[in-house]
């Protein structure tokens, strides 16, 4: 069936109004276009002003539309960035933990190197050190203060020998085994060390308190004044400890007897140097044949 040639709008008013408005807009557009063409040809400044006026009216609308379009376009990018940043944060946290572990190892190694270098300097100052050994344990919580050294008679360690660390005197050997030795620390209640004050040579003795501290007491004098910060070293009296080994620092001022803290803390280092006695005890004298015959 051939299409109808009648293209009238029919009896629908909506359709009639739509067609009418379309014609009106088309005609109005044509008129406005013609007017603008005439103005742009014969009066360019007026056309430019009209064009800028229209641009001023449409600029906010264009800006708003651009903002909306940019926001909508940024949503996928924001989602992708979120997941990327999250993965990056996880990787950075993992890397931070690895770096922290390496930093702790580096600090530990540097600390050990400083202690070993200090101990090496101490060893170099000693004429003939017996042995350098490790302090494997110490009794820091009991009333008696002892430490265990992993070197004994096989290494030449004997009772009475002084034990010192990088910072100062640790104590003396009291018992020895084939490959171990027991060291009485300065802070033990039975430890007594002859000392002298560094600034004036005042003689004194350092007596262990059994609580990690020392009592510094004057010798053969009364009303002796001690100041906080006074430094004491071994005096060499008694023949066990060589002179000049750092022992303790006075904590509070006082007279005749004050409390002091040791320079060397066995809990803060691993290795120690065993040195021979300053004045070794001579070996027992062999009995003469006449003495044996007399018996």
PDB file of N, CA and C in Angstrom, residues 29-120:
ATOM      1  N   UNK A  29      15.259  32.138  14.233  1.00  0.00           N
ATOM      2  CA  UNK A  29      16.696  31.888  14.084  1.00  0.00           C
ATOM      3  C   UNK A  29      17.230  32.457  12.800  1.00  0.00           C
ATOM      4  N   UNK A  30      16.438  32.293  11.738  1.00  0.00           N
ATOM      5  CA  UNK A  30      16.897  32.834  10.458  1.00  0.00           C
ATOM      6  C   UNK A  30      16.995  34.346  10.517  1.00  0.00           C
ATOM      7  N   UNK A  31      15.969  34.992  11.149  1.00  0.00           N
ATOM      8  CA  UNK A  31      15.980  36.452  11.255  1.00  0.00           C
ATOM      9  C   UNK A  31      17.160  36.921  12.085  1.00  0.00           C
ATOM     10  N   UNK A  32      17.366  36.250  13.251  1.00  0.00           N
ATOM     11  CA  UNK A  32      18.474  36.655  14.116  1.00  0.00           C
ATOM     12  C   UNK A  32      19.802  36.449  13.400  1.00  0.00           C
ATOM     13  N   UNK A  33      19.921  35.318  12.691  1.00  0.00           N
ATOM     14  CA  UNK A  33      21.162  35.075  11.956  1.00  0.00           C
ATOM     15  C   UNK A  33      21.407  36.117  10.895  1.00  0.00           C
ATOM     16  N   UNK A  34      20.332  36.478  10.183  1.00  0.00           N
ATOM     17  CA  UNK A  34      20.489  37.500   9.154  1.00  0.00           C
ATOM     18  C   UNK A  34      20.866  38.828   9.768  1.00  0.00           C
ATOM     19  N   UNK A  35      20.212  39.170  10.905  1.00  0.00           N
ATOM     20  CA  UNK A  35      20.518  40.433  11.577  1.00  0.00           C
ATOM     21  C   UNK A  35      21.955  40.453  12.047  1.00  0.00           C
ATOM     22  N   UNK A  36      22.412  39.346  12.619  1.00  0.00           N
ATOM     23  CA  UNK A  36      23.807  39.294  13.088  1.00  0.00           C
ATOM     24  C   UNK A  36      24.778  39.388  11.926  1.00  0.00           C
ATOM     25  N   UNK A  37      24.412  38.766  10.789  1.00  0.00           N
ATOM     26  CA  UNK A  37      25.278  38.846   9.621  1.00  0.00           C
ATOM     27  C   UNK A  37      25.379  40.279   9.122  1.00  0.00           C
ATOM     28  N   UNK A  38      24.225  40.969   9.116  1.00  0.00           N
ATOM     29  CA  UNK A  38      24.231  42.367   8.671  1.00  0.00           C
ATOM     30  C   UNK A  38      25.040  43.229   9.627  1.00  0.00           C
ATOM     31  N   UNK A  39      24.828  43.011  10.940  1.00  0.00           N
ATOM     32  CA  UNK A  39      25.560  43.825  11.927  1.00  0.00           C
ATOM     33  C   UNK A  39      27.057  43.557  11.848  1.00  0.00           C
ATOM     34  N   UNK A  40      27.449  42.275  11.739  1.00  0.00           N
ATOM     35  CA  UNK A  40      28.882  41.963  11.674  1.00  0.00           C
ATOM     36  C   UNK A  40      29.524  42.513  10.426  1.00  0.00           C
ATOM     37  N   UNK A  41      28.705  42.721   9.357  1.00  0.00           N
ATOM     38  CA  UNK A  41      29.262  43.245   8.107  1.00  0.00           C
ATOM     39  C   UNK A  41      29.381  44.760   8.122  1.00  0.00           C
ATOM     40  N   UNK A  42      28.334  45.417   8.605  1.00  0.00           N
ATOM     41  CA  UNK A  42      28.314  46.881   8.546  1.00  0.00           C
ATOM     42  C   UNK A  42      28.745  47.545   9.854  1.00  0.00           C
ATOM     43  N   UNK A  43      28.707  46.835  10.971  1.00  0.00           N
ATOM     44  CA  UNK A  43      29.094  47.441  12.254  1.00  0.00           C
ATOM     45  C   UNK A  43      29.812  46.390  13.115  1.00  0.00           C
ATOM     46  N   UNK A  44      31.043  46.083  12.800  1.00  0.00           N
ATOM     47  CA  UNK A  44      31.773  45.047  13.566  1.00  0.00           C
ATOM     48  C   UNK A  44      31.893  45.348  15.060  1.00  0.00           C
ATOM     49  N   UNK A  45      32.153  46.607  15.481  1.00  0.00           N
ATOM     50  CA  UNK A  45      32.235  46.834  16.939  1.00  0.00           C
ATOM     51  C   UNK A  45      30.954  46.491  17.678  1.00  0.00           C
ATOM     52  N   UNK A  46      29.803  46.808  17.084  1.00  0.00           N
ATOM     53  CA  UNK A  46      28.546  46.465  17.735  1.00  0.00           C
ATOM     54  C   UNK A  46      28.377  44.953  17.805  1.00  0.00           C
ATOM     55  N   UNK A  47      28.776  44.266  16.745  1.00  0.00           N
ATOM     56  CA  UNK A  47      28.677  42.799  16.764  1.00  0.00           C
ATOM     57  C   UNK A  47      29.600  42.200  17.823  1.00  0.00           C
ATOM     58  N   UNK A  48      30.792  42.756  17.962  1.00  0.00           N
ATOM     59  CA  UNK A  48      31.720  42.248  18.978  1.00  0.00           C
ATOM     60  C   UNK A  48      31.165  42.471  20.386  1.00  0.00           C
ATOM     61  N   UNK A  49      30.546  43.654  20.635  1.00  0.00           N
ATOM     62  CA  UNK A  49      29.953  43.894  21.949  1.00  0.00           C
ATOM     63  C   UNK A  49      28.828  42.927  22.251  1.00  0.00           C
ATOM     64  N   UNK A  50      27.961  42.693  21.202  1.00  0.00           N
ATOM     65  CA  UNK A  50      26.860  41.746  21.407  1.00  0.00           C
ATOM     66  C   UNK A  50      27.387  40.348  21.672  1.00  0.00           C
ATOM     67  N   UNK A  51      28.439  39.987  20.927  1.00  0.00           N
ATOM     68  CA  UNK A  51      29.022  38.652  21.126  1.00  0.00           C
ATOM     69  C   UNK A  51      29.612  38.490  22.529  1.00  0.00           C
ATOM     70  N   UNK A  52      30.281  39.521  23.039  1.00  0.00           N
ATOM     71  CA  UNK A  52      30.844  39.422  24.390  1.00  0.00           C
ATOM     72  C   UNK A  52      29.757  39.423  25.455  1.00  0.00           C
ATOM     73  N   UNK A  53      28.643  40.152  25.154  1.00  0.00           N
ATOM     74  CA  UNK A  53      27.541  40.119  26.107  1.00  0.00           C
ATOM     75  C   UNK A  53      26.942  38.730  26.228  1.00  0.00           C
ATOM     76  N   UNK A  54      26.760  38.086  25.074  1.00  0.00           N
ATOM     77  CA  UNK A  54      26.242  36.718  25.104  1.00  0.00           C
ATOM     78  C   UNK A  54      27.230  35.780  25.787  1.00  0.00           C
ATOM     79  N   UNK A  55      28.531  35.996  25.506  1.00  0.00           N
ATOM     80  CA  UNK A  55      29.548  35.153  26.150  1.00  0.00           C
ATOM     81  C   UNK A  55      29.542  35.325  27.665  1.00  0.00           C
ATOM     82  N   UNK A  56      29.313  36.585  28.111  1.00  0.00           N
ATOM     83  CA  UNK A  56      29.241  36.816  29.552  1.00  0.00           C
ATOM     84  C   UNK A  56      28.066  36.114  30.194  1.00  0.00           C
ATOM     85  N   UNK A  57      26.948  36.021  29.450  1.00  0.00           N
ATOM     86  CA  UNK A  57      25.785  35.338  30.011  1.00  0.00           C
ATOM     87  C   UNK A  57      25.963  33.821  30.016  1.00  0.00           C
ATOM     88  N   UNK A  58      26.641  33.295  29.014  1.00  0.00           N
ATOM     89  CA  UNK A  58      26.776  31.832  28.904  1.00  0.00           C
ATOM     90  C   UNK A  58      28.012  31.275  29.631  1.00  0.00           C
ATOM     91  N   UNK A  59      28.945  32.178  30.035  1.00  0.00           N
ATOM     92  CA  UNK A  59      30.178  31.690  30.685  1.00  0.00           C
ATOM     93  C   UNK A  59      29.895  30.947  31.992  1.00  0.00           C
ATOM     94  N   UNK A  60      29.040  31.476  32.911  1.00  0.00           N
ATOM     95  CA  UNK A  60      28.765  30.713  34.137  1.00  0.00           C
ATOM     96  C   UNK A  60      28.144  29.354  33.869  1.00  0.00           C
ATOM     97  N   UNK A  61      27.233  29.324  32.851  1.00  0.00           N
ATOM     98  CA  UNK A  61      26.618  28.039  32.528  1.00  0.00           C
ATOM     99  C   UNK A  61      27.655  27.064  31.998  1.00  0.00           C
ATOM    100  N   UNK A  62      28.537  27.595  31.130  1.00  0.00           N
ATOM    101  CA  UNK A  62      29.586  26.728  30.593  1.00  0.00           C
ATOM    102  C   UNK A  62      30.526  26.246  31.698  1.00  0.00           C
ATOM    103  N   UNK A  63      30.859  27.141  32.646  1.00  0.00           N
ATOM    104  CA  UNK A  63      31.738  26.753  33.749  1.00  0.00           C
ATOM    105  C   UNK A  63      31.093  25.676  34.605  1.00  0.00           C
ATOM    106  N   UNK A  64      29.791  25.861  34.893  1.00  0.00           N
ATOM    107  CA  UNK A  64      29.090  24.853  35.692  1.00  0.00           C
ATOM    108  C   UNK A  64      29.051  23.512  34.997  1.00  0.00           C
ATOM    109  N   UNK A  65      28.738  23.532  33.695  1.00  0.00           N
ATOM    110  CA  UNK A  65      28.705  22.275  32.951  1.00  0.00           C
ATOM    111  C   UNK A  65      30.082  21.617  32.920  1.00  0.00           C
ATOM    112  N   UNK A  66      31.151  22.453  32.743  1.00  0.00           N
ATOM    113  CA  UNK A  66      32.509  21.899  32.720  1.00  0.00           C
ATOM    114  C   UNK A  66      32.873  21.272  34.069  1.00  0.00           C
ATOM    115  N   UNK A  67      32.456  21.940  35.170  1.00  0.00           N
ATOM    116  CA  UNK A  67      32.740  21.391  36.507  1.00  0.00           C
ATOM    117  C   UNK A  67      32.038  20.052  36.711  1.00  0.00           C
ATOM    118  N   UNK A  68      30.752  19.994  36.250  1.00  0.00           N
ATOM    119  CA  UNK A  68      30.003  18.751  36.401  1.00  0.00           C
ATOM    120  C   UNK A  68      30.633  17.639  35.567  1.00  0.00           C
ATOM    121  N   UNK A  69      30.989  17.963  34.328  1.00  0.00           N
ATOM    122  CA  UNK A  69      31.606  16.956  33.463  1.00  0.00           C
ATOM    123  C   UNK A  69      32.942  16.502  34.029  1.00  0.00           C
ATOM    124  N   UNK A  70      33.768  17.477  34.530  1.00  0.00           N
ATOM    125  CA  UNK A  70      35.048  17.104  35.127  1.00  0.00           C
ATOM    126  C   UNK A  70      34.884  16.235  36.358  1.00  0.00           C
ATOM    127  N   UNK A  71      33.886  16.566  37.202  1.00  0.00           N
ATOM    128  CA  UNK A  71      33.646  15.738  38.384  1.00  0.00           C
ATOM    129  C   UNK A  71      33.243  14.332  38.040  1.00  0.00           C
ATOM    130  N   UNK A  72      32.341  14.212  37.057  1.00  0.00           N
ATOM    131  CA  UNK A  72      31.914  12.871  36.640  1.00  0.00           C
ATOM    132  C   UNK A  72      33.078  12.098  36.031  1.00  0.00           C
ATOM    133  N   UNK A  73      33.907  12.776  35.245  1.00  0.00           N
ATOM    134  CA  UNK A  73      35.040  12.096  34.623  1.00  0.00           C
ATOM    135  C   UNK A  73      36.102  11.708  35.646  1.00  0.00           C
ATOM    136  N   UNK A  74      36.165  12.460  36.771  1.00  0.00           N
ATOM    137  CA  UNK A  74      37.184  12.170  37.784  1.00  0.00           C
ATOM    138  C   UNK A  74      36.816  11.010  38.701  1.00  0.00           C
ATOM    139  N   UNK A  75      35.553  10.579  38.649  1.00  0.00           N
ATOM    140  CA  UNK A  75      35.146   9.477  39.534  1.00  0.00           C
ATOM    141  C   UNK A  75      35.922   8.197  39.238  1.00  0.00           C
ATOM    142  N   UNK A  76      36.009   7.736  37.986  1.00  0.00           N
ATOM    143  CA  UNK A  76      36.812   6.515  37.738  1.00  0.00           C
ATOM    144  C   UNK A  76      38.270   6.678  38.132  1.00  0.00           C
ATOM    145  N   UNK A  77      38.818   7.885  37.852  1.00  0.00           N
ATOM    146  CA  UNK A  77      40.213   8.126  38.216  1.00  0.00           C
ATOM    147  C   UNK A  77      40.404   8.086  39.731  1.00  0.00           C
ATOM    148  N   UNK A  78      39.448   8.662  40.479  1.00  0.00           N
ATOM    149  CA  UNK A  78      39.542   8.641  41.942  1.00  0.00           C
ATOM    150  C   UNK A  78      39.472   7.215  42.475  1.00  0.00           C
ATOM    151  N   UNK A  79      38.603   6.413  41.886  1.00  0.00           N
ATOM    152  CA  UNK A  79      38.498   5.017  42.330  1.00  0.00           C
ATOM    153  C   UNK A  79      39.806   4.267  42.059  1.00  0.00           C
ATOM    154  N   UNK A  80      40.354   4.465  40.858  1.00  0.00           N
ATOM    155  CA  UNK A  80      41.620   3.814  40.534  1.00  0.00           C
ATOM    156  C   UNK A  80      42.758   4.298  41.423  1.00  0.00           C
ATOM    157  N   UNK A  81      42.756   5.606  41.697  1.00  0.00           N
ATOM    158  CA  UNK A  81      43.794   6.157  42.570  1.00  0.00           C
ATOM    159  C   UNK A  81      43.686   5.594  43.979  1.00  0.00           C
ATOM    160  N   UNK A  82      42.462   5.410  44.482  1.00  0.00           N
ATOM    161  CA  UNK A  82      42.270   4.868  45.826  1.00  0.00           C
ATOM    162  C   UNK A  82      42.896   3.487  45.943  1.00  0.00           C
ATOM    163  N   UNK A  83      42.584   2.610  44.989  1.00  0.00           N
ATOM    164  CA  UNK A  83      43.140   1.263  45.056  1.00  0.00           C
ATOM    165  C   UNK A  83      44.654   1.277  44.861  1.00  0.00           C
ATOM    166  N   UNK A  84      45.140   2.163  43.992  1.00  0.00           N
ATOM    167  CA  UNK A  84      46.585   2.249  43.787  1.00  0.00           C
ATOM    168  C   UNK A  84      47.292   2.738  45.044  1.00  0.00           C
ATOM    169  N   UNK A  85      46.719   3.781  45.671  1.00  0.00           N
ATOM    170  CA  UNK A  85      47.324   4.318  46.897  1.00  0.00           C
ATOM    171  C   UNK A  85      47.287   3.285  48.012  1.00  0.00           C
ATOM    172  N   UNK A  86      46.222   2.528  48.085  1.00  0.00           N
ATOM    173  CA  UNK A  86      46.142   1.500  49.124  1.00  0.00           C
ATOM    174  C   UNK A  86      47.225   0.444  48.931  1.00  0.00           C
ATOM    175  N   UNK A  87      47.400  -0.014  47.706  1.00  0.00           N
ATOM    176  CA  UNK A  87      48.457  -0.986  47.438  1.00  0.00           C
ATOM    177  C   UNK A  87      49.829  -0.388  47.710  1.00  0.00           C
ATOM    178  N   UNK A  88      49.983   0.885  47.349  1.00  0.00           N
ATOM    179  CA  UNK A  88      51.263   1.539  47.599  1.00  0.00           C
ATOM    180  C   UNK A  88      51.532   1.672  49.095  1.00  0.00           C
ATOM    181  N   UNK A  89      50.501   1.977  49.882  1.00  0.00           N
ATOM    182  CA  UNK A  89      50.661   2.070  51.327  1.00  0.00           C
ATOM    183  C   UNK A  89      51.062   0.724  51.924  1.00  0.00           C
ATOM    184  N   UNK A  90      50.448  -0.347  51.445  1.00  0.00           N
ATOM    185  CA  UNK A  90      50.819  -1.685  51.939  1.00  0.00           C
ATOM    186  C   UNK A  90      52.275  -1.984  51.623  1.00  0.00           C
ATOM    187  N   UNK A  91      52.699  -1.649  50.392  1.00  0.00           N
ATOM    188  CA  UNK A  91      54.096  -1.894  50.013  1.00  0.00           C
ATOM    189  C   UNK A  91      55.055  -1.045  50.837  1.00  0.00           C
ATOM    190  N   UNK A  92      54.666   0.223  51.086  1.00  0.00           N
ATOM    191  CA  UNK A  92      55.528   1.103  51.883  1.00  0.00           C
ATOM    192  C   UNK A  92      55.622   0.630  53.325  1.00  0.00           C
ATOM    193  N   UNK A  93      54.512   0.151  53.878  1.00  0.00           N
ATOM    194  CA  UNK A  93      54.565  -0.383  55.247  1.00  0.00           C
ATOM    195  C   UNK A  93      55.452  -1.611  55.325  1.00  0.00           C
ATOM    196  N   UNK A  94      55.344  -2.488  54.336  1.00  0.00           N
ATOM    197  CA  UNK A  94      56.206  -3.674  54.318  1.00  0.00           C
ATOM    198  C   UNK A  94      57.675  -3.263  54.206  1.00  0.00           C
ATOM    199  N   UNK A  95      57.941  -2.298  53.348  1.00  0.00           N
ATOM    200  CA  UNK A  95      59.318  -1.822  53.196  1.00  0.00           C
ATOM    201  C   UNK A  95      59.810  -1.155  54.473  1.00  0.00           C
ATOM    202  N   UNK A  96      58.917  -0.434  55.161  1.00  0.00           N
ATOM    203  CA  UNK A  96      59.316   0.209  56.421  1.00  0.00           C
ATOM    204  C   UNK A  96      59.683  -0.824  57.474  1.00  0.00           C
ATOM    205  N   UNK A  97      58.922  -1.903  57.562  1.00  0.00           N
ATOM    206  CA  UNK A  97      59.236  -2.954  58.535  1.00  0.00           C
ATOM    207  C   UNK A  97      60.578  -3.606  58.207  1.00  0.00           C
ATOM    208  N   UNK A  98      60.824  -3.846  56.928  1.00  0.00           N
ATOM    209  CA  UNK A  98      62.104  -4.430  56.543  1.00  0.00           C
ATOM    210  C   UNK A  98      63.250  -3.472  56.849  1.00  0.00           C
ATOM    211  N   UNK A  99      63.029  -2.180  56.565  1.00  0.00           N
ATOM    212  CA  UNK A  99      64.066  -1.191  56.851  1.00  0.00           C
ATOM    213  C   UNK A  99      64.304  -1.058  58.345  1.00  0.00           C
ATOM    214  N   UNK A 100      63.232  -1.143  59.147  1.00  0.00           N
ATOM    215  CA  UNK A 100      63.389  -1.057  60.596  1.00  0.00           C
ATOM    216  C   UNK A 100      64.210  -2.222  61.118  1.00  0.00           C
ATOM    217  N   UNK A 101      63.962  -3.427  60.596  1.00  0.00           N
ATOM    218  CA  UNK A 101      64.749  -4.580  61.034  1.00  0.00           C
ATOM    219  C   UNK A 101      66.221  -4.402  60.669  1.00  0.00           C
ATOM    220  N   UNK A 102      66.480  -3.921  59.444  1.00  0.00           N
ATOM    221  CA  UNK A 102      67.869  -3.692  59.041  1.00  0.00           C
ATOM    222  C   UNK A 102      68.516  -2.612  59.890  1.00  0.00           C
ATOM    223  N   UNK A 103      67.741  -1.569  60.240  1.00  0.00           N
ATOM    224  CA  UNK A 103      68.282  -0.495  61.068  1.00  0.00           C
ATOM    225  C   UNK A 103      68.630  -1.002  62.455  1.00  0.00           C
ATOM    226  N   UNK A 104      67.769  -1.850  63.027  1.00  0.00           N
ATOM    227  CA  UNK A 104      68.066  -2.405  64.343  1.00  0.00           C
ATOM    228  C   UNK A 104      69.323  -3.268  64.294  1.00  0.00           C
ATOM    229  N   UNK A 105      69.466  -4.063  63.243  1.00  0.00           N
ATOM    230  CA  UNK A 105      70.675  -4.888  63.114  1.00  0.00           C
ATOM    231  C   UNK A 105      71.902  -4.002  62.962  1.00  0.00           C
ATOM    232  N   UNK A 106      71.782  -2.926  62.180  1.00  0.00           N
ATOM    233  CA  UNK A 106      72.922  -2.029  61.990  1.00  0.00           C
ATOM    234  C   UNK A 106      73.303  -1.350  63.302  1.00  0.00           C
ATOM    235  N   UNK A 107      72.291  -0.923  64.074  1.00  0.00           N
ATOM    236  CA  UNK A 107      72.590  -0.299  65.356  1.00  0.00           C
ATOM    237  C   UNK A 107      73.241  -1.277  66.312  1.00  0.00           C
ATOM    238  N   UNK A 108      72.754  -2.523  66.311  1.00  0.00           N
ATOM    239  CA  UNK A 108      73.356  -3.540  67.188  1.00  0.00           C
ATOM    240  C   UNK A 108      74.800  -3.802  66.800  1.00  0.00           C
ATOM    241  N   UNK A 109      75.046  -3.917  65.497  1.00  0.00           N
ATOM    242  CA  UNK A 109      76.409  -4.164  65.033  1.00  0.00           C
ATOM    243  C   UNK A 109      77.314  -2.987  65.373  1.00  0.00           C
ATOM    244  N   UNK A 110      76.807  -1.760  65.180  1.00  0.00           N
ATOM    245  CA  UNK A 110      77.614  -0.585  65.510  1.00  0.00           C
ATOM    246  C   UNK A 110      77.912  -0.520  67.004  1.00  0.00           C
ATOM    247  N   UNK A 111      76.906  -0.858  67.832  1.00  0.00           N
ATOM    248  CA  UNK A 111      77.125  -0.859  69.275  1.00  0.00           C
ATOM    249  C   UNK A 111      78.155  -1.905  69.672  1.00  0.00           C
ATOM    250  N   UNK A 112      78.044  -3.110  69.096  1.00  0.00           N
ATOM    251  CA  UNK A 112      79.028  -4.152  69.396  1.00  0.00           C
ATOM    252  C   UNK A 112      80.424  -3.742  68.931  1.00  0.00           C
ATOM    253  N   UNK A 113      80.506  -3.105  67.782  1.00  0.00           N
ATOM    254  CA  UNK A 113      81.812  -2.670  67.289  1.00  0.00           C
ATOM    255  C   UNK A 113      82.434  -1.637  68.216  1.00  0.00           C
ATOM    256  N   UNK A 114      81.616  -0.694  68.711  1.00  0.00           N
ATOM    257  CA  UNK A 114      82.157   0.297  69.642  1.00  0.00           C
ATOM    258  C   UNK A 114      82.675  -0.368  70.908  1.00  0.00           C
ATOM    259  N   UNK A 115      81.905  -1.336  71.442  1.00  0.00           N
ATOM    260  CA  UNK A 115      82.349  -2.011  72.659  1.00  0.00           C
ATOM    261  C   UNK A 115      83.612  -2.819  72.416  1.00  0.00           C
ATOM    262  N   UNK A 116      83.682  -3.520  71.288  1.00  0.00           N
ATOM    263  CA  UNK A 116      84.862  -4.327  71.006  1.00  0.00           C
ATOM    264  C   UNK A 116      86.081  -3.448  70.752  1.00  0.00           C
ATOM    265  N   UNK A 117      85.888  -2.306  70.108  1.00  0.00           N
ATOM    266  CA  UNK A 117      87.016  -1.393  69.911  1.00  0.00           C
ATOM    267  C   UNK A 117      87.508  -0.850  71.244  1.00  0.00           C
ATOM    268  N   UNK A 118      86.553  -0.522  72.141  1.00  0.00           N
ATOM    269  CA  UNK A 118      86.957  -0.052  73.465  1.00  0.00           C
ATOM    270  C   UNK A 118      87.711  -1.134  74.219  1.00  0.00           C
ATOM    271  N   UNK A 119      87.220  -2.374  74.136  1.00  0.00           N
ATOM    272  CA  UNK A 119      87.894  -3.480  74.813  1.00  0.00           C
ATOM    273  C   UNK A 119      89.269  -3.731  74.196  1.00  0.00           C
ATOM    274  N   UNK A 120      89.381  -3.556  72.885  1.00  0.00           N
ATOM    275  CA  UNK A 120      90.674  -3.737  72.238  1.00  0.00           C
ATOM    276  C   UNK A 120      91.669  -2.688  72.711  1.00  0.00           C
TER     277      UNK A 120
END
